[in-house]
PDB file of N, CA and C in Angstrom:
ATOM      1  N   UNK A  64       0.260   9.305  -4.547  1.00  0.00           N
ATOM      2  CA  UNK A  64       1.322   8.769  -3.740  1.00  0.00           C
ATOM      3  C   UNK A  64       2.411   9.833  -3.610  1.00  0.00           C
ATOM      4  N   UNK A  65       3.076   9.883  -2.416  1.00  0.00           N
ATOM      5  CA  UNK A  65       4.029  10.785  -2.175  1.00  0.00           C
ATOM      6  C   UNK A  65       4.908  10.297  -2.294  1.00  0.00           C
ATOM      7  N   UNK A  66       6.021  11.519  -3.091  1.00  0.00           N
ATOM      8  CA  UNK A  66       7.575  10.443  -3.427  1.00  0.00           C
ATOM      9  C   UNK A  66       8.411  11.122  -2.346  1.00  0.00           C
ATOM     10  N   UNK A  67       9.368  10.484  -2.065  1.00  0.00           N
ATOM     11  CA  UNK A  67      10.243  10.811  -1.036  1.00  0.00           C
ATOM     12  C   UNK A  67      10.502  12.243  -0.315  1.00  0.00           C
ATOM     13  N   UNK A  68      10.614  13.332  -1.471  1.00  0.00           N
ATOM     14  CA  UNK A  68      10.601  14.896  -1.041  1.00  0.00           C
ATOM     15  C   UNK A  68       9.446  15.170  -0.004  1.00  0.00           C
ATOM     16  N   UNK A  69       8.247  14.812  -1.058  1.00  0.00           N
ATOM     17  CA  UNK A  69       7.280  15.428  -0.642  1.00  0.00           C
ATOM     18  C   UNK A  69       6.896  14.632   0.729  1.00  0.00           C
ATOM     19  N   UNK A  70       7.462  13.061   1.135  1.00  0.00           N
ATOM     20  CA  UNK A  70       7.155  12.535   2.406  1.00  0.00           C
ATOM     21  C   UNK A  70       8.138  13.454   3.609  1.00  0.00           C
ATOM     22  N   UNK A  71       9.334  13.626   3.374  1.00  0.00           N
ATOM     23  CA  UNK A  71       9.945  14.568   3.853  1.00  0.00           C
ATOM     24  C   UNK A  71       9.562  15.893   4.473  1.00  0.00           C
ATOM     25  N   UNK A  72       8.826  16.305   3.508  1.00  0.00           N
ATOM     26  CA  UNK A  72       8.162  18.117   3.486  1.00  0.00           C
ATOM     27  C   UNK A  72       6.859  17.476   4.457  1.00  0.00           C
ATOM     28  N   UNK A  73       6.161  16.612   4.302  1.00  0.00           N
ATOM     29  CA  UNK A  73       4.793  16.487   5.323  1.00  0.00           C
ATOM     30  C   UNK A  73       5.345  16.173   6.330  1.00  0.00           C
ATOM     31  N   UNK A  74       6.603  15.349   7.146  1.00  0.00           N
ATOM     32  CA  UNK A  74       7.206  15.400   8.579  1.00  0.00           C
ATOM     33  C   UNK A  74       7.309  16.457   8.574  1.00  0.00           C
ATOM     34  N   UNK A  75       8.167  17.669   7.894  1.00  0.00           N
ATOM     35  CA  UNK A  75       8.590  18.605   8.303  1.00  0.00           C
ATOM     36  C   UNK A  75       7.281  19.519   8.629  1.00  0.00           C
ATOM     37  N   UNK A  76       6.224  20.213   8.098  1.00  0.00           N
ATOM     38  CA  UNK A  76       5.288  20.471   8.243  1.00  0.00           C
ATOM     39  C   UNK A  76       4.759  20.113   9.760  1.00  0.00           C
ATOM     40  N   UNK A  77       4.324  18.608   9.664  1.00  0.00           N
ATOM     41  CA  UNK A  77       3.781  18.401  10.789  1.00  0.00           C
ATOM     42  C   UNK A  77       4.336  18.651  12.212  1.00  0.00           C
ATOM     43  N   UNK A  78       6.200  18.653  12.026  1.00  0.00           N
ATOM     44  CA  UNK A  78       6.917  19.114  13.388  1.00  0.00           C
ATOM     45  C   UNK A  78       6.316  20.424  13.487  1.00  0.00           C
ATOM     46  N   UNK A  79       6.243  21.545  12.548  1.00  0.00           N
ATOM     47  CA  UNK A  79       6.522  22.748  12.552  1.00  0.00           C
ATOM     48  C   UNK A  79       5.263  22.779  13.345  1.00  0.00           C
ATOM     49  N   UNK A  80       4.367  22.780  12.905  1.00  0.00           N
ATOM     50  CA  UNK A  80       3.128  22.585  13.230  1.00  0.00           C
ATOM     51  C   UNK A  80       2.612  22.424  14.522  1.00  0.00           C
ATOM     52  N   UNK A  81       3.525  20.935  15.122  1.00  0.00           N
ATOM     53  CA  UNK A  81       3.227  20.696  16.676  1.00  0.00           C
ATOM     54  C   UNK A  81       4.575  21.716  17.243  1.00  0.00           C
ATOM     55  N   UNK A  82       5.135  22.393  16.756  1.00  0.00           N
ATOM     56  CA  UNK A  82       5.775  23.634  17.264  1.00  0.00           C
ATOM     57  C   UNK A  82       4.995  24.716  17.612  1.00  0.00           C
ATOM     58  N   UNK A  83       4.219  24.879  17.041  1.00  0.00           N
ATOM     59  CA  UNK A  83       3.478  26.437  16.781  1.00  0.00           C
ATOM     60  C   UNK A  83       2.456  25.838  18.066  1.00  0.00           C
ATOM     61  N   UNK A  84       2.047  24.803  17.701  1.00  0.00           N
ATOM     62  CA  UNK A  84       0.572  24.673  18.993  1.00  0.00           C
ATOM     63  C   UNK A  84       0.723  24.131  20.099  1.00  0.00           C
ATOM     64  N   UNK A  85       2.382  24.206  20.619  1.00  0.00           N
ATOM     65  CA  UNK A  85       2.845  23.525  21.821  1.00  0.00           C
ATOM     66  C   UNK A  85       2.299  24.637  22.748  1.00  0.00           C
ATOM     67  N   UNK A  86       2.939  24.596  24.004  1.00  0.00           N
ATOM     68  CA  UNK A  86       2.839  25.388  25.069  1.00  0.00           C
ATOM     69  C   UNK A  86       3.506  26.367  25.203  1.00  0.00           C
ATOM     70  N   UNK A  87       4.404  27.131  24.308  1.00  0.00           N
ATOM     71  CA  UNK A  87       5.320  27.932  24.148  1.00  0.00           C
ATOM     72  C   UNK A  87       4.348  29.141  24.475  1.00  0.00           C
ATOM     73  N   UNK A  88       4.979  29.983  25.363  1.00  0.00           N
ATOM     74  CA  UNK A  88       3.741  31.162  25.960  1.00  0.00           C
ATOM     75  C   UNK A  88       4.299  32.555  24.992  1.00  0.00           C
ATOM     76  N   UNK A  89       5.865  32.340  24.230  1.00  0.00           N
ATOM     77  CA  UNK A  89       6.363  33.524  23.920  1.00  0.00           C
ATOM     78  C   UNK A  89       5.702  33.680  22.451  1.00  0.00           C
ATOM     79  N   UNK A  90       5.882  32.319  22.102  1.00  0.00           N
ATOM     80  CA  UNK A  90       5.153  32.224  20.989  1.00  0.00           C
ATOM     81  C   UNK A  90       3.422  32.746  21.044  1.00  0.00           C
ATOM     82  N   UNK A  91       3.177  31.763  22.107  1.00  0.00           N
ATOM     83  CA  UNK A  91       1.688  32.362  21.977  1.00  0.00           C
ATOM     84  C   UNK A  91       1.254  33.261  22.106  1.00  0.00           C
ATOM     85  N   UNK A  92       2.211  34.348  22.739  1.00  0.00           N
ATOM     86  CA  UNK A  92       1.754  35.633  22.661  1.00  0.00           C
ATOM     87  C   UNK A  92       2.017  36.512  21.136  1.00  0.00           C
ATOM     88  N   UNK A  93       2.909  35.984  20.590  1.00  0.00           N
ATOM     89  CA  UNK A  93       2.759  36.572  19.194  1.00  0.00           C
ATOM     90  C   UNK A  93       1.586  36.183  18.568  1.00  0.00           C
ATOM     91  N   UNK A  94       1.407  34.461  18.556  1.00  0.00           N
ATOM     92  CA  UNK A  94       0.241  34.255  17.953  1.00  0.00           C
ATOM     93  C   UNK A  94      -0.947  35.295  18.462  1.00  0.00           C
ATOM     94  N   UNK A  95      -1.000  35.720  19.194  1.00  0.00           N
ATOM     95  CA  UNK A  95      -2.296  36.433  19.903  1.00  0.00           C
ATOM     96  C   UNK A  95      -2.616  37.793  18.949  1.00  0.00           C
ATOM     97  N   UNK A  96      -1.217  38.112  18.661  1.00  0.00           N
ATOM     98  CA  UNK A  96      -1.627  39.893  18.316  1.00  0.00           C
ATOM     99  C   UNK A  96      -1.770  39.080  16.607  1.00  0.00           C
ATOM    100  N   UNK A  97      -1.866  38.278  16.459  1.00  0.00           N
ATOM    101  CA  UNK A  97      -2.023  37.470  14.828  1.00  0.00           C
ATOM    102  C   UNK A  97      -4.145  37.148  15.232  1.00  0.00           C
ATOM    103  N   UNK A  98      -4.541  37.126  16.613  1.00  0.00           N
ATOM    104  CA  UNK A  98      -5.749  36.521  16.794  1.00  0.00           C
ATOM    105  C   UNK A  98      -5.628  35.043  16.589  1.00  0.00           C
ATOM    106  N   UNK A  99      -5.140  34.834  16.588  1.00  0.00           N
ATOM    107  CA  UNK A  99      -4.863  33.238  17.274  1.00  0.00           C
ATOM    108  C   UNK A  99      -4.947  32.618  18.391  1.00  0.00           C
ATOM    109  N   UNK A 100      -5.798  31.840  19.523  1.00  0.00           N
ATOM    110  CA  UNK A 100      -5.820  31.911  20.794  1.00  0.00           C
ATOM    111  C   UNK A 100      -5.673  30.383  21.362  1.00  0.00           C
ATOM    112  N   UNK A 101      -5.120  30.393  22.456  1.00  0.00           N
ATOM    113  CA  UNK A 101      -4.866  29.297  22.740  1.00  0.00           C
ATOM    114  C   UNK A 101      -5.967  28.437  22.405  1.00  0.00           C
ATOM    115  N   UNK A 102      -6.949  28.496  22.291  1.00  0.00           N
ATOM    116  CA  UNK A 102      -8.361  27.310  21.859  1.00  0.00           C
ATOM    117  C   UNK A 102      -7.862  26.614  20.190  1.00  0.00           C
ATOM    118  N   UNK A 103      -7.467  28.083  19.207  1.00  0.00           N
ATOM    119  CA  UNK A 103      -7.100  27.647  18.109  1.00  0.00           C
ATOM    120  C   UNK A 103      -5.875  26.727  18.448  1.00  0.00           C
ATOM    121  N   UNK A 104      -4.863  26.996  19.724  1.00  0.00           N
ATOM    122  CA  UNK A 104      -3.379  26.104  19.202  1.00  0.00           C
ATOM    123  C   UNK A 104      -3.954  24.350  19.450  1.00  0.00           C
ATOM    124  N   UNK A 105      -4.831  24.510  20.473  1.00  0.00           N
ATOM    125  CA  UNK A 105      -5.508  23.186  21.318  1.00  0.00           C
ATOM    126  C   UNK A 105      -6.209  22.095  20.096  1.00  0.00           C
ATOM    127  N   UNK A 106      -6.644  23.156  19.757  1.00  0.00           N
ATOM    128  CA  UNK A 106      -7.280  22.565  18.071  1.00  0.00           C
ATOM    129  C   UNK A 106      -6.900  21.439  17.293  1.00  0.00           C
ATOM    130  N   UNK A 107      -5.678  23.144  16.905  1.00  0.00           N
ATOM    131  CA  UNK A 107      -4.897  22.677  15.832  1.00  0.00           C
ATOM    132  C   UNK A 107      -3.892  21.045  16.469  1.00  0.00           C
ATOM    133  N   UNK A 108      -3.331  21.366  17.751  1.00  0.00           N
ATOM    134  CA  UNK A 108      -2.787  20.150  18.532  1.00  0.00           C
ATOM    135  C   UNK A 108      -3.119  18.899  18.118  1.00  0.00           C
ATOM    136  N   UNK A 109      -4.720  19.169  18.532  1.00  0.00           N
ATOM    137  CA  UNK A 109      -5.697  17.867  18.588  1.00  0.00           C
ATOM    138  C   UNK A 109      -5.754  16.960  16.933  1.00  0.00           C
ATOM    139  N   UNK A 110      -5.849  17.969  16.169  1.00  0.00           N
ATOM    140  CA  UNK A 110      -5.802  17.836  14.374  1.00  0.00           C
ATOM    141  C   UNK A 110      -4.115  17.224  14.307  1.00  0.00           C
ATOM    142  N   UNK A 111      -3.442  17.553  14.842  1.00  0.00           N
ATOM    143  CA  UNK A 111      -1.855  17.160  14.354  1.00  0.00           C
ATOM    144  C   UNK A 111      -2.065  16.119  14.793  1.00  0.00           C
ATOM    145  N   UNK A 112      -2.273  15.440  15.852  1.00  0.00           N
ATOM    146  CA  UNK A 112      -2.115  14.052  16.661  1.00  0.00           C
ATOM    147  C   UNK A 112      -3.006  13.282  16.289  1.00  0.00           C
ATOM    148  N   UNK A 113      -4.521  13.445  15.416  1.00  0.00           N
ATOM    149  CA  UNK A 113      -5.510  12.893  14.567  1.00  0.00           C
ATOM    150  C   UNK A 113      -4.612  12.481  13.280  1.00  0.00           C
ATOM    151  N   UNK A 114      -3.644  13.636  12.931  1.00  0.00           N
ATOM    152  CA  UNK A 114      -3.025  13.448  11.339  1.00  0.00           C
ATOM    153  C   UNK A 114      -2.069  12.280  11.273  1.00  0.00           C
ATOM    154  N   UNK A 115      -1.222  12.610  12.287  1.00  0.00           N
ATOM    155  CA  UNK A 115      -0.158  11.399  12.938  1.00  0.00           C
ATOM    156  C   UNK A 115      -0.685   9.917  13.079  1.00  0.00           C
ATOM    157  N   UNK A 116      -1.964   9.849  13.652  1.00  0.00           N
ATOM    158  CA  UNK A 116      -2.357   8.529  13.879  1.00  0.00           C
ATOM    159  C   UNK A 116      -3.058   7.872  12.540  1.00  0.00           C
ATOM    160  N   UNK A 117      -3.783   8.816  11.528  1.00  0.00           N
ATOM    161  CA  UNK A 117      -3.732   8.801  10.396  1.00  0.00           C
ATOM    162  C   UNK A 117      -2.935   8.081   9.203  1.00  0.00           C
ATOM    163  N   UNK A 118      -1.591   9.015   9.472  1.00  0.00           N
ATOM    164  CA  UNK A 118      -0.704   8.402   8.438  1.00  0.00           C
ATOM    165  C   UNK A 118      -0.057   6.795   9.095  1.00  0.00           C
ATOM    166  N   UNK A 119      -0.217   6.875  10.460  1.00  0.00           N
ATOM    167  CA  UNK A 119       0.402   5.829  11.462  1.00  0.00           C
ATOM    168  C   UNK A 119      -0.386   4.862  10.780  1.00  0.00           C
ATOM    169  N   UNK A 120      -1.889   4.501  10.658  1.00  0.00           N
ATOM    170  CA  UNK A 120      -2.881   3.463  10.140  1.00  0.00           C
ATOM    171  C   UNK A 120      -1.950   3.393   8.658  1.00  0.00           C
ATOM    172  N   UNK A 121      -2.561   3.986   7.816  1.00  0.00           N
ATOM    173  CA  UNK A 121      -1.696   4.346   6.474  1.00  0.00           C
ATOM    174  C   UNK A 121      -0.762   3.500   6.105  1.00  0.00           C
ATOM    175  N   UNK A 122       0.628   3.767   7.167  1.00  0.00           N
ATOM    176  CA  UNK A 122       1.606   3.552   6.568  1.00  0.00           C
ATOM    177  C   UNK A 122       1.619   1.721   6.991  1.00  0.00           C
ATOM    178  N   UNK A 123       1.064   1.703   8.248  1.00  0.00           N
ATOM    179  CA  UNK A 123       0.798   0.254   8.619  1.00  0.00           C
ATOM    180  C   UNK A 123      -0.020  -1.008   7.819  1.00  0.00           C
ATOM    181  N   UNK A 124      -1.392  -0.069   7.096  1.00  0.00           N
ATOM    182  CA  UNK A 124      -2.246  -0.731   5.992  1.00  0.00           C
ATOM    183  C   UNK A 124      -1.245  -1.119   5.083  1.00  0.00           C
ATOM    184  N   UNK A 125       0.008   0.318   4.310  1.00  0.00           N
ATOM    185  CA  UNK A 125       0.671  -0.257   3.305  1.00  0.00           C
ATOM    186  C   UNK A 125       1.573  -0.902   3.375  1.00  0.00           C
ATOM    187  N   UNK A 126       2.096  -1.816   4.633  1.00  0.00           N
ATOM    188  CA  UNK A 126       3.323  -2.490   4.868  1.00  0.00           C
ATOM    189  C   UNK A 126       2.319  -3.961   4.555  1.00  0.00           C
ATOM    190  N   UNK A 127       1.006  -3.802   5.337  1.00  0.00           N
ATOM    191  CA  UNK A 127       0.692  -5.020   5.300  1.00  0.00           C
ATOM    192  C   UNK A 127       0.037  -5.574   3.775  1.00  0.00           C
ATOM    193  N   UNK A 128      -0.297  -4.692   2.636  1.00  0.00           N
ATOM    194  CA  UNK A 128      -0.662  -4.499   1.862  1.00  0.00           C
ATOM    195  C   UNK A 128       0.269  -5.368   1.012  1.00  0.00           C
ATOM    196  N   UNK A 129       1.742  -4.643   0.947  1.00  0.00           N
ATOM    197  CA  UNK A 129       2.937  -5.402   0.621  1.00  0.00           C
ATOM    198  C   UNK A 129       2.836  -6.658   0.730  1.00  0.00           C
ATOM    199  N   UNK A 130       2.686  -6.857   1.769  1.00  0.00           N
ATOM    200  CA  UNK A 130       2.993  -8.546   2.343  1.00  0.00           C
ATOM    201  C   UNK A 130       2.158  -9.318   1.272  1.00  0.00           C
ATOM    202  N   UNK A 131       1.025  -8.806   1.831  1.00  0.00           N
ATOM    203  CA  UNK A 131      -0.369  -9.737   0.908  1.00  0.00           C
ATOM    204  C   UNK A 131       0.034  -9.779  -0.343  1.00  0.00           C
ATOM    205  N   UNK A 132       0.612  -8.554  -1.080  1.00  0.00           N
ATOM    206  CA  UNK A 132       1.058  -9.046  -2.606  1.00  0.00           C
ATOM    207  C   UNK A 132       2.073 -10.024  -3.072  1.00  0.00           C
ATOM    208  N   UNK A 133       3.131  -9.946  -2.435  1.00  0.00           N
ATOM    209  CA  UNK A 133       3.957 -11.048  -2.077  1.00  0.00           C
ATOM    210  C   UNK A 133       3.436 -12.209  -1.680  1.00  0.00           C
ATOM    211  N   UNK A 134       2.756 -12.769  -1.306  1.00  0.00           N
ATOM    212  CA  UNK A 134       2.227 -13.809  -0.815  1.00  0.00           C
ATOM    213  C   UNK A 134       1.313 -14.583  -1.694  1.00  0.00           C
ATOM    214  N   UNK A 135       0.446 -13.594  -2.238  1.00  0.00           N
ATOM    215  CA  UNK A 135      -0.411 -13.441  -3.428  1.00  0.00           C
ATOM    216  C   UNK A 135       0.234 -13.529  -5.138  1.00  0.00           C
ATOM    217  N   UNK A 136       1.522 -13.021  -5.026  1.00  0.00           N
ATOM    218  CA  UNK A 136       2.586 -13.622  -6.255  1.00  0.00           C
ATOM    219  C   UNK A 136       3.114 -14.528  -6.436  1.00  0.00           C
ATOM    220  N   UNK A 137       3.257 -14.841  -5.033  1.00  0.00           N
ATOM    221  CA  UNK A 137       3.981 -16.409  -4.550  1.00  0.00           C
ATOM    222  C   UNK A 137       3.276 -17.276  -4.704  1.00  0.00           C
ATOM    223  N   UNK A 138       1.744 -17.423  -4.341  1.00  0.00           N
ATOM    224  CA  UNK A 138       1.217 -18.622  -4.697  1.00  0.00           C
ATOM    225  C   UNK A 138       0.313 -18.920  -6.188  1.00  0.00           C
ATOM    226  N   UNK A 139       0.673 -17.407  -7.053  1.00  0.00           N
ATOM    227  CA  UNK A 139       0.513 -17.474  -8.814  1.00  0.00           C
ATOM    228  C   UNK A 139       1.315 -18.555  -9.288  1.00  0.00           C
ATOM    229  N   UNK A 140       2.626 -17.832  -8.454  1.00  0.00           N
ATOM    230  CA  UNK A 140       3.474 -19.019  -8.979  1.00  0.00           C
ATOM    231  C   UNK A 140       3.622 -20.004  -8.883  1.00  0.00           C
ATOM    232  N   UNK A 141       3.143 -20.637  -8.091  1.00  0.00           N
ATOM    233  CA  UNK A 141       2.902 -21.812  -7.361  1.00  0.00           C
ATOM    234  C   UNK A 141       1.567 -22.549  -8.272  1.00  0.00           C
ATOM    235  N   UNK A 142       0.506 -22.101  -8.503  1.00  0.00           N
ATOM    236  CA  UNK A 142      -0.526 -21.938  -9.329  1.00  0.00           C
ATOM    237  C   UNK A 142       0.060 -22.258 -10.786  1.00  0.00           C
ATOM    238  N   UNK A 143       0.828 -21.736 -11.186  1.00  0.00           N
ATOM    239  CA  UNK A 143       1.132 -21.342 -13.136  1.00  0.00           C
ATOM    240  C   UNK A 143       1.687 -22.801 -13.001  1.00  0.00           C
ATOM    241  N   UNK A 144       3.379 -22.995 -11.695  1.00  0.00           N
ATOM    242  CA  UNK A 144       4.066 -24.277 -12.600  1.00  0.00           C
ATOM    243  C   UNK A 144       3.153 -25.444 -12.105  1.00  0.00           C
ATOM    244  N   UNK A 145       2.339 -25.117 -11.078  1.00  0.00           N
ATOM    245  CA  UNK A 145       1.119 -26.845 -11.145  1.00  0.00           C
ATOM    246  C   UNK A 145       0.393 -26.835 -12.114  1.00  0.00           C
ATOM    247  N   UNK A 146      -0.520 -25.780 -13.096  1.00  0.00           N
ATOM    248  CA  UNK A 146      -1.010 -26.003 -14.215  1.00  0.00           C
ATOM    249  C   UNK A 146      -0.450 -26.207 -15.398  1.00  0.00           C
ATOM    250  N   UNK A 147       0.751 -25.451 -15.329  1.00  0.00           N
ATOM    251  CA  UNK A 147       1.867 -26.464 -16.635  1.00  0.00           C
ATOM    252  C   UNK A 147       1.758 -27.529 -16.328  1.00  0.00           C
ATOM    253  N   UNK A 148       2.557 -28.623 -15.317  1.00  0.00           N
ATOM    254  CA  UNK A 148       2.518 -29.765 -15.238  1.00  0.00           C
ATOM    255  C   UNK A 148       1.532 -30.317 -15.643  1.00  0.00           C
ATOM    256  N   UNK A 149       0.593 -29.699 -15.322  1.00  0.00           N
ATOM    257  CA  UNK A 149      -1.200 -30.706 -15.224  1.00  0.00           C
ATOM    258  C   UNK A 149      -1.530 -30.734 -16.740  1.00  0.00           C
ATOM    259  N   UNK A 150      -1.072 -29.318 -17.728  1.00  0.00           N
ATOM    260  CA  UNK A 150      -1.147 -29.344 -18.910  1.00  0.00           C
ATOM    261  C   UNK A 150      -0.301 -30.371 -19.850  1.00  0.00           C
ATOM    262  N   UNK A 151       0.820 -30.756 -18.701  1.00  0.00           N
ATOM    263  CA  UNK A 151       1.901 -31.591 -19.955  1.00  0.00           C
ATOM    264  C   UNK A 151       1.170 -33.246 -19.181  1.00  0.00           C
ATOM    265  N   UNK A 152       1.133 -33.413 -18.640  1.00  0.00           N
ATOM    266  CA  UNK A 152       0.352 -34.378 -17.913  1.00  0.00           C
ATOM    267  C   UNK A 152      -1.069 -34.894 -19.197  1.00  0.00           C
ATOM    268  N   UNK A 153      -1.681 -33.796 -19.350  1.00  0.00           N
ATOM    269  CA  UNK A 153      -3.296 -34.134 -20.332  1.00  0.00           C
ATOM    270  C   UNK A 153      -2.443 -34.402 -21.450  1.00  0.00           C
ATOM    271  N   UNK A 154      -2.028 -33.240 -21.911  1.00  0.00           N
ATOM    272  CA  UNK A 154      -1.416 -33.914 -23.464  1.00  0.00           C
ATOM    273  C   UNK A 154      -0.949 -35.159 -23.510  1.00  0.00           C
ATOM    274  N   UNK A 155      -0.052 -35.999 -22.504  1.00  0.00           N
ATOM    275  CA  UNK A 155       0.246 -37.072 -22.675  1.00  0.00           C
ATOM    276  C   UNK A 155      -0.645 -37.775 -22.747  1.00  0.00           C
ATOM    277  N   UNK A 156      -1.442 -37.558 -21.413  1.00  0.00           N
ATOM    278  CA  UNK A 156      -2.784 -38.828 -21.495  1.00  0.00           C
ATOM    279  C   UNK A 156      -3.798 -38.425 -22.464  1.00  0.00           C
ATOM    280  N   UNK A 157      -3.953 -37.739 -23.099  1.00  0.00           N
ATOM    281  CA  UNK A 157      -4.804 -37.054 -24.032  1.00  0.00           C
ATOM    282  C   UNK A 157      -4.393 -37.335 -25.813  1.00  0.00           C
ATOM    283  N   UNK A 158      -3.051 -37.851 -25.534  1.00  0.00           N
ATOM    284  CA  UNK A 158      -2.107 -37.424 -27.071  1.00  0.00           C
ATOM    285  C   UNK A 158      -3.316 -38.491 -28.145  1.00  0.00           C
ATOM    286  N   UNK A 159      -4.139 -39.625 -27.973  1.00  0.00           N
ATOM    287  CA  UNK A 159      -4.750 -39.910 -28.867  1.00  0.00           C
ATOM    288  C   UNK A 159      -6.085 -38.976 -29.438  1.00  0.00           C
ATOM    289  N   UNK A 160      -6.149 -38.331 -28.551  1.00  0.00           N
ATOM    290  CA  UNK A 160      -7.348 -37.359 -28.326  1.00  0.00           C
ATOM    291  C   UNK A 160      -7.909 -36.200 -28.343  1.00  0.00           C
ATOM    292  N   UNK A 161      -6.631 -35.313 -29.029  1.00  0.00           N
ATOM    293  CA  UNK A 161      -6.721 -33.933 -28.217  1.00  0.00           C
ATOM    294  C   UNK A 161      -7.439 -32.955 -28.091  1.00  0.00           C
ATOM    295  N   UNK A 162      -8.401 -32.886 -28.862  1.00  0.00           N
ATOM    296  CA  UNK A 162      -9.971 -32.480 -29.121  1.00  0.00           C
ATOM    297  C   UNK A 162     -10.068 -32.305 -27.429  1.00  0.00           C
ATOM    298  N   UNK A 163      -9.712 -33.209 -26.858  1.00  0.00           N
ATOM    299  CA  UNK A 163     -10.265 -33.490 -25.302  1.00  0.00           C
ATOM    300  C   UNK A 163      -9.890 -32.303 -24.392  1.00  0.00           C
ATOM    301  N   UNK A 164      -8.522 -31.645 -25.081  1.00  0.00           N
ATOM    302  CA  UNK A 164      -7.647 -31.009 -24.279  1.00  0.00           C
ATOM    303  C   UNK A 164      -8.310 -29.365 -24.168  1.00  0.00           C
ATOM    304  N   UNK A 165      -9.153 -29.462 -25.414  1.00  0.00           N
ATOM    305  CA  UNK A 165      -9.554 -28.179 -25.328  1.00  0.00           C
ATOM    306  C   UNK A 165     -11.134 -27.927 -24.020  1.00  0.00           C
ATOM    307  N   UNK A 166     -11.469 -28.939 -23.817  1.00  0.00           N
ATOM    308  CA  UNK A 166     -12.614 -29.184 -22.451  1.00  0.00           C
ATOM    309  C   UNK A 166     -11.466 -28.217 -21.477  1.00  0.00           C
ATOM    310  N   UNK A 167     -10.518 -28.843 -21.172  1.00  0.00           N
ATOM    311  CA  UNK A 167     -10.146 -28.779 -19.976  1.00  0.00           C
ATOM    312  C   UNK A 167      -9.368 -26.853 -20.063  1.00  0.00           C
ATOM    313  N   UNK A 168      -9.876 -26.490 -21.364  1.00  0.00           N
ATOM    314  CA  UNK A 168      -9.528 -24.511 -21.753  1.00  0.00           C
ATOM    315  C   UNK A 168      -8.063 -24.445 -22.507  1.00  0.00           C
ATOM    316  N   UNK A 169      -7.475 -25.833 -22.629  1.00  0.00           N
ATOM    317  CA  UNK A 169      -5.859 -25.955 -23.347  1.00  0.00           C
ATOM    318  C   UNK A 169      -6.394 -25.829 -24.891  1.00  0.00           C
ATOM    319  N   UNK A 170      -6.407 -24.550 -25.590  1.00  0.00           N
ATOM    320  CA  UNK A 170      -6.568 -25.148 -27.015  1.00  0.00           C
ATOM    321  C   UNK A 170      -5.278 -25.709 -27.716  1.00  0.00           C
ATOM    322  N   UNK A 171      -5.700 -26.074 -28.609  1.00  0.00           N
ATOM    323  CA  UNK A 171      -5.009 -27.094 -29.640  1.00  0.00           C
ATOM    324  C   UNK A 171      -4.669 -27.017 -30.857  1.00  0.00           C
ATOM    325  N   UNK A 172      -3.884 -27.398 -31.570  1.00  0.00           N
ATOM    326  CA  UNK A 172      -3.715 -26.775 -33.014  1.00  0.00           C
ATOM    327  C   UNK A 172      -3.930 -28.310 -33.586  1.00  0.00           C
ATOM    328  N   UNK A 173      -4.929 -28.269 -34.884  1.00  0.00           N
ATOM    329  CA  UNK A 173      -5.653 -29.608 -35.409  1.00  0.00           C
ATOM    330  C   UNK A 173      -4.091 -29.828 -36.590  1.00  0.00           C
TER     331      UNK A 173
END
């Protein structure tokens, strides 16, 4: 997982990046005497806007990811205080019995 810097440093990267493989001809002529040719900037373009849509899925999976856990905590809880109840519920109806209580996974102290 990336912590804040390093989410920072991969925007920055990726601008720089769709800098270098834009249409800039002054640039590209430096890139050239480097052997770099417009096919490589087209490329690389194509790879930046693959990376973008990438992290775009990503960051969208982990918003919704969130949700589901929240939702998924919410109804634990919802879950825990109905099985308390249901537990104080047996013991009562159970209190001659309680041997019984352990069927239902409540153990018991004899």
């Amino acid at each position: 997982m990336l912590n804040k810097n390093e989410k920072n440093i991969f925007t920055i990267i990726l601008q720089i990046n769709r800098h270098v493989a834009s249409t800039d001809t002054a640039l590209q002529g430096k890139l050239a005497n480097l052997k770099i040719t417009t096919g490589d900037l087209t490329a690389a373009s194509t790879l930046i806007s693959s990376i973008e849509a990438a992290r775009a899925d990503y960051l969208r999976g982990k918003g919704e990811s969130q949700v589901s856990t929240k939702i998924k905590d919410a109804a634990f809880v919802k879950i825990d205080d109905w099985m308390s109840e249901f537990y104080a519920v047996v013991k009562i109806a159970l209190e001659d019995n309680l041997q019984l209580c352990e069927s239902l996974g409540k153990l018991v102290r004899s």
